[in-house]
Short mmCIF file of C-alpha atoms in Angstrom, two decimals:
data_model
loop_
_atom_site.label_atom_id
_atom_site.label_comp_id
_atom_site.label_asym_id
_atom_site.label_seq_id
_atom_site.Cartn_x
_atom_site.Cartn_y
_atom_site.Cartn_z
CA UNK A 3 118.28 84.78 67.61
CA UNK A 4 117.90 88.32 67.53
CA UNK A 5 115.00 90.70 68.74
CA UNK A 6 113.99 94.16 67.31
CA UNK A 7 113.24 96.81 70.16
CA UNK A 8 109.40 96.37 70.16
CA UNK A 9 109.78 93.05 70.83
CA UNK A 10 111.79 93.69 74.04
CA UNK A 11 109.30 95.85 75.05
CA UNK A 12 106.79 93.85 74.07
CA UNK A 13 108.06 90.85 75.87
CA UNK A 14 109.77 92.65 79.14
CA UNK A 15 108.86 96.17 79.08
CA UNK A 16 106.25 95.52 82.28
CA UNK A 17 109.48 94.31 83.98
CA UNK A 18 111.76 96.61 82.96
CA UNK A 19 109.39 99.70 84.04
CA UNK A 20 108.98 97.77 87.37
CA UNK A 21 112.34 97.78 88.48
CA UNK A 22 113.24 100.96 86.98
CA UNK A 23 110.09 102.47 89.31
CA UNK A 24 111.49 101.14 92.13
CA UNK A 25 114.61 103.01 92.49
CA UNK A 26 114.72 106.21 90.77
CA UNK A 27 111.45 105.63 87.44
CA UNK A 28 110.86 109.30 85.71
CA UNK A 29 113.23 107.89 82.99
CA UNK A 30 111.76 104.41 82.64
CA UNK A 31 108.20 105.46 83.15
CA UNK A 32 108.39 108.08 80.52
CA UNK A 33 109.51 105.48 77.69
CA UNK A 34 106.96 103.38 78.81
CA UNK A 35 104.49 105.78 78.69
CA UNK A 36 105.71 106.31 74.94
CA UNK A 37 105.84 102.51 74.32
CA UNK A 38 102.28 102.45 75.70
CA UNK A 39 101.50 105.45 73.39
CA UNK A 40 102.88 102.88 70.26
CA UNK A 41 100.73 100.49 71.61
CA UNK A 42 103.45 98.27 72.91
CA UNK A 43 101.98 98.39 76.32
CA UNK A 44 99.09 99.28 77.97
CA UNK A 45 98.56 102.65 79.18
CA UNK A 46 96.44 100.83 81.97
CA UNK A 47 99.21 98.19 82.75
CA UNK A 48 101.48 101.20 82.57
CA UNK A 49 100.03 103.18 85.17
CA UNK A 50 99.04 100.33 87.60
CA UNK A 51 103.52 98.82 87.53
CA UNK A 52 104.23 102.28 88.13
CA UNK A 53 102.07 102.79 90.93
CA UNK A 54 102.52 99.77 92.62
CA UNK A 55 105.89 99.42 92.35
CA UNK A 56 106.66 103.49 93.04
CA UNK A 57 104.75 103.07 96.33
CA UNK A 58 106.79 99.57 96.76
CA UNK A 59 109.95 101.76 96.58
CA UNK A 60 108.74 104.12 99.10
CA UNK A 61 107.26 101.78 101.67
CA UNK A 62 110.43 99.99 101.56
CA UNK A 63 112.23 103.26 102.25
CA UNK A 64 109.66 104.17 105.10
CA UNK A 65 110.13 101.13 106.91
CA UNK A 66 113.91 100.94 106.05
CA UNK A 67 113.87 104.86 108.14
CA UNK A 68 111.42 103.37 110.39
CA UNK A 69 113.84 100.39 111.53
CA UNK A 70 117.20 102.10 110.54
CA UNK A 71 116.55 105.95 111.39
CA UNK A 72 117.52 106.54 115.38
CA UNK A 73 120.55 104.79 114.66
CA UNK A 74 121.17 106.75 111.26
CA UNK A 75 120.29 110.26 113.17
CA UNK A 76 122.18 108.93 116.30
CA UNK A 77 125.77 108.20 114.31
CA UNK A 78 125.07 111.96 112.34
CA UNK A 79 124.19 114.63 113.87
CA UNK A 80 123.90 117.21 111.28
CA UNK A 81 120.98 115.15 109.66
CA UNK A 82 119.27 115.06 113.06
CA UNK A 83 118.23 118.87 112.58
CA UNK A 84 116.87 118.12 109.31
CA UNK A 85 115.04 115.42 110.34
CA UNK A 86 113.38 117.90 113.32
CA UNK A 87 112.67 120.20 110.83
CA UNK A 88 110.78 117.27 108.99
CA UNK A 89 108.98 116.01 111.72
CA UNK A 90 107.45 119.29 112.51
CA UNK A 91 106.16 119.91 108.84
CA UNK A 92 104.84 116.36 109.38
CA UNK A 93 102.83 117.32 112.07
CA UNK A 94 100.95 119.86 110.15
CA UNK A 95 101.00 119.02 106.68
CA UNK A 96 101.42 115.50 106.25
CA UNK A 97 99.20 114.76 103.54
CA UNK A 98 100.51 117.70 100.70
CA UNK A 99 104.13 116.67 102.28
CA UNK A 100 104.40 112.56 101.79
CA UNK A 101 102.37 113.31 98.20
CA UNK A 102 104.58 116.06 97.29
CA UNK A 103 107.96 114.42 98.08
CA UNK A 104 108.00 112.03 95.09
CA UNK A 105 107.51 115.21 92.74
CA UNK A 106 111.07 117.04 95.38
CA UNK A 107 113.83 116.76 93.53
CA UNK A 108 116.70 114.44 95.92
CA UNK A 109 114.05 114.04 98.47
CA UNK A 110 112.48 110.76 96.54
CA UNK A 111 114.39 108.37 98.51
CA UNK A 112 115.21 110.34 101.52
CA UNK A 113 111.84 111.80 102.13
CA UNK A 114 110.67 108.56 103.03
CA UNK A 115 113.67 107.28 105.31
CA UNK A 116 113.07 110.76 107.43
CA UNK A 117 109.33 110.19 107.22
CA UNK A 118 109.81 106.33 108.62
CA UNK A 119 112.06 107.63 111.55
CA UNK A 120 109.32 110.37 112.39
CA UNK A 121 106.49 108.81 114.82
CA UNK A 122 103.51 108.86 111.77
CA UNK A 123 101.39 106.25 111.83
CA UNK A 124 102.71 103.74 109.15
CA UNK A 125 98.51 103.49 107.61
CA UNK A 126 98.77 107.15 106.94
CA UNK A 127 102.13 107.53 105.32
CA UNK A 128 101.07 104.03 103.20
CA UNK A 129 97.57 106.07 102.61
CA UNK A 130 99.31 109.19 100.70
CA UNK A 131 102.25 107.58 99.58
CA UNK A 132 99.50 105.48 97.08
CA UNK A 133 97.83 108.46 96.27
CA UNK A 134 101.07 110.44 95.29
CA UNK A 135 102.28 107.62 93.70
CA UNK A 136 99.17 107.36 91.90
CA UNK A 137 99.46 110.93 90.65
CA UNK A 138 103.50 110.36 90.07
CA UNK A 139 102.40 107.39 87.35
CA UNK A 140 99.62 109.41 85.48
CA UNK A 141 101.57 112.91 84.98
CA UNK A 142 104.94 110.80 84.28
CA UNK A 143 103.68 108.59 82.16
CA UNK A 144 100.98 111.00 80.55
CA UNK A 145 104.55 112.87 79.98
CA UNK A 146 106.01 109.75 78.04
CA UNK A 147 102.22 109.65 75.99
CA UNK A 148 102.23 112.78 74.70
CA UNK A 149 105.75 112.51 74.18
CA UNK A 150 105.14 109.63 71.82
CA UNK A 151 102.60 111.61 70.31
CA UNK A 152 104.31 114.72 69.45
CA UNK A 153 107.17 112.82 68.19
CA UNK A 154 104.40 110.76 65.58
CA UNK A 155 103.30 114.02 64.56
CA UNK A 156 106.49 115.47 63.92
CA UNK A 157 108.59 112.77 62.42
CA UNK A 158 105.72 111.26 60.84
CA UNK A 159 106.70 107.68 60.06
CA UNK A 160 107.80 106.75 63.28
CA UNK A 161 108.88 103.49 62.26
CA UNK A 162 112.45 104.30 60.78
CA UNK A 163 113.69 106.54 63.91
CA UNK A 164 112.38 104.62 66.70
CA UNK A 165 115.88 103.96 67.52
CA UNK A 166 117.14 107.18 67.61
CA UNK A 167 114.17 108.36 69.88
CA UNK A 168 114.81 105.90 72.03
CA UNK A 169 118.86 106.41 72.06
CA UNK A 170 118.07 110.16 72.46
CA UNK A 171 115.68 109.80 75.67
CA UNK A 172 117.88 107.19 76.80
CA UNK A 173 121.11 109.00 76.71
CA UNK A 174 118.80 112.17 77.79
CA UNK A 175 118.18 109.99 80.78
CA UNK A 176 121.64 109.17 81.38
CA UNK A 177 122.84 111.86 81.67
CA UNK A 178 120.35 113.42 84.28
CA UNK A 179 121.14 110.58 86.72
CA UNK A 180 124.46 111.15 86.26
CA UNK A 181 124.54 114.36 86.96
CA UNK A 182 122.09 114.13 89.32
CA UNK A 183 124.65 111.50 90.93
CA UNK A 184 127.72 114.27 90.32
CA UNK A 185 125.45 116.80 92.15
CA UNK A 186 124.84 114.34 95.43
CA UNK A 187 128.20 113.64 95.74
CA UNK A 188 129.49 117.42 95.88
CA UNK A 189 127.00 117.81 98.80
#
């Protein structure tokens, strides 16, 4: 049995984008966006996996700082200052902070463990966390739209090289995260 790409998306592409939006999701939200764009998806589907499961992600981050982050500041010290220096930006500009931090580049998951260890109220990080992750899914995927629609302009028949658009923004996507990954690890 064998399945062409549209298929796949077709058939698990609201899956796929949901797990991919729960860990890291720029890559994954930007094909779907393009998918969507092909009409493989729906833009509205789209932009309600990614939000959801974005702000899934980040609650479970929150509360994972929120159980997890004395102990984590406790056993190293040199994060302790940077989560200080957190807490006090928190205190005064919580709402462009929590919205802002999915957009930070290597704060996405770590934002949220600092924020969960700080004493905000759990409603109000939950509060802008949906409304960045709102934004997050509508400029990402709106990314991966006019992607797809560039790339219909410019190849034309967009049948024939679907899967070398794909392959490209895949392996474009690879290798961000891994270097991405090569940068963490050198810190």
């Amino acid at each position: 049995m064998t399945m062409n790409l549209s298929a796949l998306v077709e058939t698990h592409g609201y899956w796929m984008l949901a797990l991919g939006c729960l860990v890291e999701g720029e890559t994954v939200l930007v094909l779907a966006g393009f998918a969507a764009h092909k009409g493989l998806l729906e833009p509205a589907g789209v932009l309600a996996v990614a939000t959801v499961m974005a702000m899934v992600g980040d609650q479970i981050y929150f509360w994972l700082g929120r159980w997890r982050g004395p102990w984590l500041l406790a056993r190293h010290p040199s994060l302790a200052a940077k989560a200080e220096r957190v807490h006090r930006l928190l205190d005064r500009w919580h709402a462009p902070l929590i919205i802002g931090l999915r957009f930070a580049y290597g704060l996405r998951i770590a934002g949220p463990i600092f924020i969960g260890a700080s004493p905000l109220p759990a409603w109000r990080f939950t509060l802008y966390n949906g409304i960045g992750a709102a934004i997050w899914a509508v400029l990402v995927g709106g990314l991966g739209w006019v992607f797809g629609a560039t790339a219909q302009a410019l190849l034309g028949e967009l049948q024939r090289y679907q899967m070398v658009a794909v392959g490209v923004v895949l392996g474009t996507g690879l290798l961000l995260w891994l270097w991405r990954r090569h940068r963490r690890r050198l810190r």
